[in-house]
Amino acid sequence: MELSWSTFLLEIFNFLVLVWILKHFLYRPIQSVIARRQQDIDGRLAEAREKEAQAGQLQKDYEGRLAEWRSEREKSREALETELRSERVRREKLLADELEQQRSKSSAVDARRQGEQRRQLELQALEQGSRFAAKLLEQGAGPETETRLINLFLKSLAEMPEAQRLQLCEQIRDSAKAAPLRVASAHELDAGTRDKIEHGLAACLAREVACRFVEDPDLIAGVQVSLGAWTMGLNVRDELQGFAHLAPESVAG
Amino acid sequence: MHGDTMSFPVVLHLGPLQVTTTVATTWVIMALLVLVAWLVTRRLLLHPGRAQTVAEGIVSTIEEAIRAVAPNHVSLLLPFIATLWIFLVVANLCGLIPGVHSPTRDLSATAALAILVFLSVHWFGIRDQGLKAYLRHYLVPTPLLLPFHILSEITRTLALAVRLFGNIMSLEMAALLILLVAGFLAPVPILMLHVIEGLVQAYIFGMLALIYIASGLQTQQMRQEARNE
């Protein structure tokens, strides 16, 4: 083991040369490319951060818009609900009015129908009553009833108001001056009754009258005085017909 | 390998200087490293290939090691420390090639490297702090410690040189002896050990150099921090 000064010095020199060479031709270029890559990475990172910031801003904007849209949607929904409520109220009111109208119409129709029914029933009752009375009087009425009715007729002639009597006289004068008055009765009248009738009519008409007495069993009881189209009297048949025909519909039927 | 394991034949003379096989091997290693450097750096790309990735990995690893010890002087120390590590790895491992001996098996070479480390400690220290300030740290905490500081500098430099030389020389001698006694296959485990030992010794030498230099640089820094406090 010996120390060679030549080797010692040359090794020092060699190493220093090697340091210089590697420094300039290995380390610096490699460090440079690493630095460039780092710079590139930093640039990309900065770009990525910028894009991230932009993305964050966009997200923020989007969230803001979304919140705004939600708010608008809520407002629109509330407006729609309000409109729907008012529309519903309006339609309910309309429906209630229509229902009220229908109800009134229905009530009117019901009332009319009930009135009609009531009238029909009344007419039916009158008719039945008339028939019943006619049936009863056909069997129950006799000459005495007739006499009573003739008396009542003569009494009414005697008590007839003056205006009505004059109008009656006028009508009879115009209708047939020479024709005799036809006096129908259900039963044969005796001479006294006939005279009473002729006198009663003459007194009422204030003139001489000629009467032609006929029998008409349909009258049931009472008399009927007729001259042409003019007729008056008091008999059961006419009275019953008058009773039954109180309603015009019944007469038409 | 050469027959005489402790002497190195002179290959040629450069004036008064004798070029031994150690120097010749060093030149070959230098040429090889320069060639590799040229091949790697001739077309550097931002998206590196395999060789560029390896080169960048080596440089980045060394940078990180320096940053861990002397974070403020990475670019200053990188050329010296990186060259030391790379050269020592190649030099230690080239003994595995039949007929070639490691330059680090020569005490003259290891002493040269140790002297360079010794000088670089002072060079970087003076460059960073100035001559006065640097030399003053030998007088703290008391001038009485100056001889011990000087002794420490000498012994650690000597230890650097001898440790590397002794380890590499002993490994090669052991491999040679086993080869002579047991034939070709038997030294293979020893050669594997040589690889590990070569890498470890390179690492230790470079790391110690880094620590020595960093301690020289940080002395001033610590003093300034203490003064500030």
XYZ file of C-alpha atoms in Angstrom, chain B:
229
model
C -6.860 -8.755 -12.223
C -3.328 -8.035 -11.786
C -0.983 -10.399 -10.089
C 0.301 -7.988 -7.485
C -2.787 -6.829 -5.743
C -1.231 -3.884 -3.920
C 0.715 -2.218 -6.750
C -0.604 -0.659 -9.931
C 1.461 -0.786 -13.083
C 2.322 2.367 -14.952
C 0.694 2.436 -18.393
C 2.376 5.551 -19.735
C 4.160 8.719 -18.690
C 2.877 12.250 -19.135
C 6.031 14.268 -18.475
C 6.793 13.823 -14.830
C 3.442 12.131 -14.158
C 3.022 8.367 -14.302
C -0.276 7.106 -15.618
C -1.143 3.968 -13.724
C -3.941 1.489 -14.473
C -6.004 3.310 -11.826
C -5.847 6.530 -13.824
C -6.436 4.681 -17.068
C -9.507 2.965 -15.622
C -10.726 6.329 -14.341
C -10.376 7.752 -17.830
C -12.351 4.861 -19.256
C -15.052 5.422 -16.636
C -15.062 9.118 -17.423
C -15.344 8.406 -21.117
C -18.183 6.007 -20.420
C -20.034 8.543 -18.268
C -19.540 11.276 -20.841
C -20.851 8.942 -23.535
C -23.878 8.049 -21.451
C -24.459 11.732 -20.673
C -24.296 12.574 -24.352
C -26.632 9.740 -25.309
C -29.143 10.694 -22.658
C -29.077 14.451 -23.183
C -28.776 14.626 -26.967
C -32.592 14.596 -27.381
C -34.363 15.554 -24.201
C -38.143 15.535 -24.360
C -40.926 16.786 -22.126
C -42.411 13.314 -22.406
C -39.287 11.303 -21.616
C -38.253 7.905 -22.899
C -36.909 5.109 -20.755
C -33.248 6.256 -20.603
C -34.234 9.868 -19.945
C -36.595 8.736 -17.206
C -33.785 6.795 -15.517
C -31.395 9.754 -15.800
C -34.016 12.164 -14.468
C -34.809 9.738 -11.669
C -31.141 9.563 -10.641
C -30.683 13.344 -10.719
C -33.989 13.956 -8.899
C -33.133 11.378 -6.221
C -29.736 12.983 -5.599
C -31.386 16.411 -5.493
C -33.862 15.176 -2.896
C -31.030 13.682 -0.802
C -29.151 16.992 -0.902
C -32.355 18.946 -0.168
C -32.926 16.797 2.919
C -29.514 17.729 4.318
C -28.827 21.213 2.920
C -32.110 22.573 1.579
C -30.733 26.011 0.717
C -27.745 24.811 -1.339
C -29.106 22.143 -3.633
C -28.010 23.668 -6.911
C -24.621 24.572 -5.441
C -23.814 21.095 -4.169
C -25.492 18.980 -6.821
C -22.617 18.802 -9.387
C -20.011 17.764 -6.839
C -22.114 15.346 -4.786
C -23.877 13.793 -7.783
C -20.604 13.285 -9.628
C -19.115 11.766 -6.498
C -21.969 9.290 -6.155
C -22.155 8.361 -9.820
C -18.405 8.020 -10.194
C -18.031 5.948 -7.037
C -20.857 3.568 -7.992
C -19.316 2.937 -11.397
C -15.785 2.825 -10.032
C -16.678 0.427 -7.218
C -18.608 -1.907 -9.528
C -16.101 -1.969 -12.366
C -13.989 -4.331 -10.273
C -16.544 -6.998 -11.171
C -15.271 -6.960 -14.751
C -12.555 -9.584 -15.160
C -9.110 -8.061 -15.644
C -10.190 -4.654 -14.368
C -9.644 -3.331 -10.873
C -11.624 -0.586 -9.233
C -9.907 2.792 -9.086
C -11.228 2.995 -5.535
C -9.059 0.023 -4.654
C -6.114 2.403 -4.985
C -5.410 4.470 -1.884
C -4.070 7.246 -4.100
C -7.482 7.569 -5.785
C -9.513 7.395 -2.579
C -7.117 9.838 -0.941
C -7.565 12.173 -3.896
C -11.353 11.976 -3.495
C -11.069 12.464 0.280
C -8.812 15.490 -0.238
C -11.341 16.868 -2.716
C -14.086 16.444 -0.119
C -11.866 18.110 2.497
C -11.171 21.018 0.179
C -14.767 21.303 -0.984
C -15.966 21.588 2.609
C -13.794 24.681 3.044
C -14.386 25.920 -0.478
C -18.168 25.864 -0.171
C -17.974 27.195 3.398
C -15.743 30.123 2.463
C -17.753 30.781 -0.701
C -20.957 30.895 1.278
C -19.834 32.759 4.388
C -16.580 34.484 3.556
C -13.073 33.523 4.770
C -13.185 35.255 8.125
C -16.582 34.107 9.123
C -15.818 30.591 8.042
C -12.526 30.354 9.901
C -14.109 31.862 12.996
C -16.259 28.788 13.518
C -13.117 26.874 14.487
C -12.767 29.186 17.460
C -16.232 28.606 18.913
C -17.276 27.925 21.512
C -13.661 28.493 22.659
C -10.328 28.870 20.834
C -9.015 26.063 23.010
C -10.942 23.641 20.822
C -9.064 24.694 17.662
C -6.588 21.780 17.771
C -9.450 19.333 18.186
C -11.297 20.862 15.248
C -8.188 20.547 13.091
C -7.601 16.993 14.288
C -11.228 16.175 13.515
C -10.867 17.530 9.972
C -7.753 15.464 9.343
C -9.040 12.241 10.845
C -12.379 12.308 9.065
C -10.657 12.968 5.750
C -8.251 10.133 6.450
C -11.165 7.928 7.485
C -12.989 8.688 4.253
C -10.017 7.675 2.160
C -9.114 4.583 4.134
C -12.686 3.319 4.594
C -13.405 3.260 0.889
C -10.020 1.939 -0.059
C -10.062 -0.745 2.630
C -13.541 -2.021 1.827
C -13.151 -2.195 -1.913
C -9.620 -3.600 -1.737
C -10.633 -6.249 0.799
C -13.656 -7.296 -1.271
C -11.588 -7.684 -4.411
C -8.876 -9.564 -2.552
C -11.397 -11.876 -0.971
C -12.959 -12.553 -4.372
C -9.523 -13.163 -5.856
C -8.519 -15.543 -3.099
C -11.772 -17.495 -3.346
C -11.434 -17.583 -7.109
C -7.952 -18.959 -6.795
C -8.914 -21.568 -4.206
C -12.420 -22.671 -5.266
C -12.726 -22.047 -8.978
C -15.090 -19.893 -11.020
C -18.544 -20.502 -9.532
C -17.709 -20.233 -5.838
C -17.009 -16.423 -5.807
C -20.461 -15.594 -7.185
C -21.988 -14.904 -3.730
C -18.920 -12.867 -2.890
C -19.392 -10.921 -6.120
C -23.044 -10.292 -5.172
C -21.770 -9.026 -1.854
C -19.332 -6.883 -3.834
C -22.221 -5.242 -5.688
C -24.026 -4.417 -2.463
C -20.852 -3.337 -0.731
C -19.836 -1.177 -3.701
C -23.213 0.594 -3.679
C -23.196 0.979 0.084
C -19.649 2.360 0.143
C -20.474 4.817 -2.634
C -23.534 5.927 -0.719
C -21.624 6.273 2.540
C -18.772 8.227 0.959
C -21.140 10.597 -0.856
C -23.429 11.020 2.137
C -20.525 11.730 4.486
C -19.141 14.257 2.015
C -22.580 15.863 1.825
C -22.905 15.965 5.594
C -19.426 17.474 6.043
C -20.090 20.136 3.449
C -23.572 20.836 4.786
C -22.245 21.111 8.338
C -19.694 23.664 7.128
C -22.475 25.605 5.430
C -24.928 25.414 8.281
C -22.471 26.491 10.987
C -22.738 30.082 9.838
C -26.475 29.789 9.435
C -26.903 28.469 13.006
C -24.712 31.236 14.329
C -26.782 33.850 12.555
C -29.981 32.328 13.904
C -28.528 32.337 17.437
C -27.502 35.960 16.984
C -30.954 36.893 15.766
C -32.495 35.276 18.803
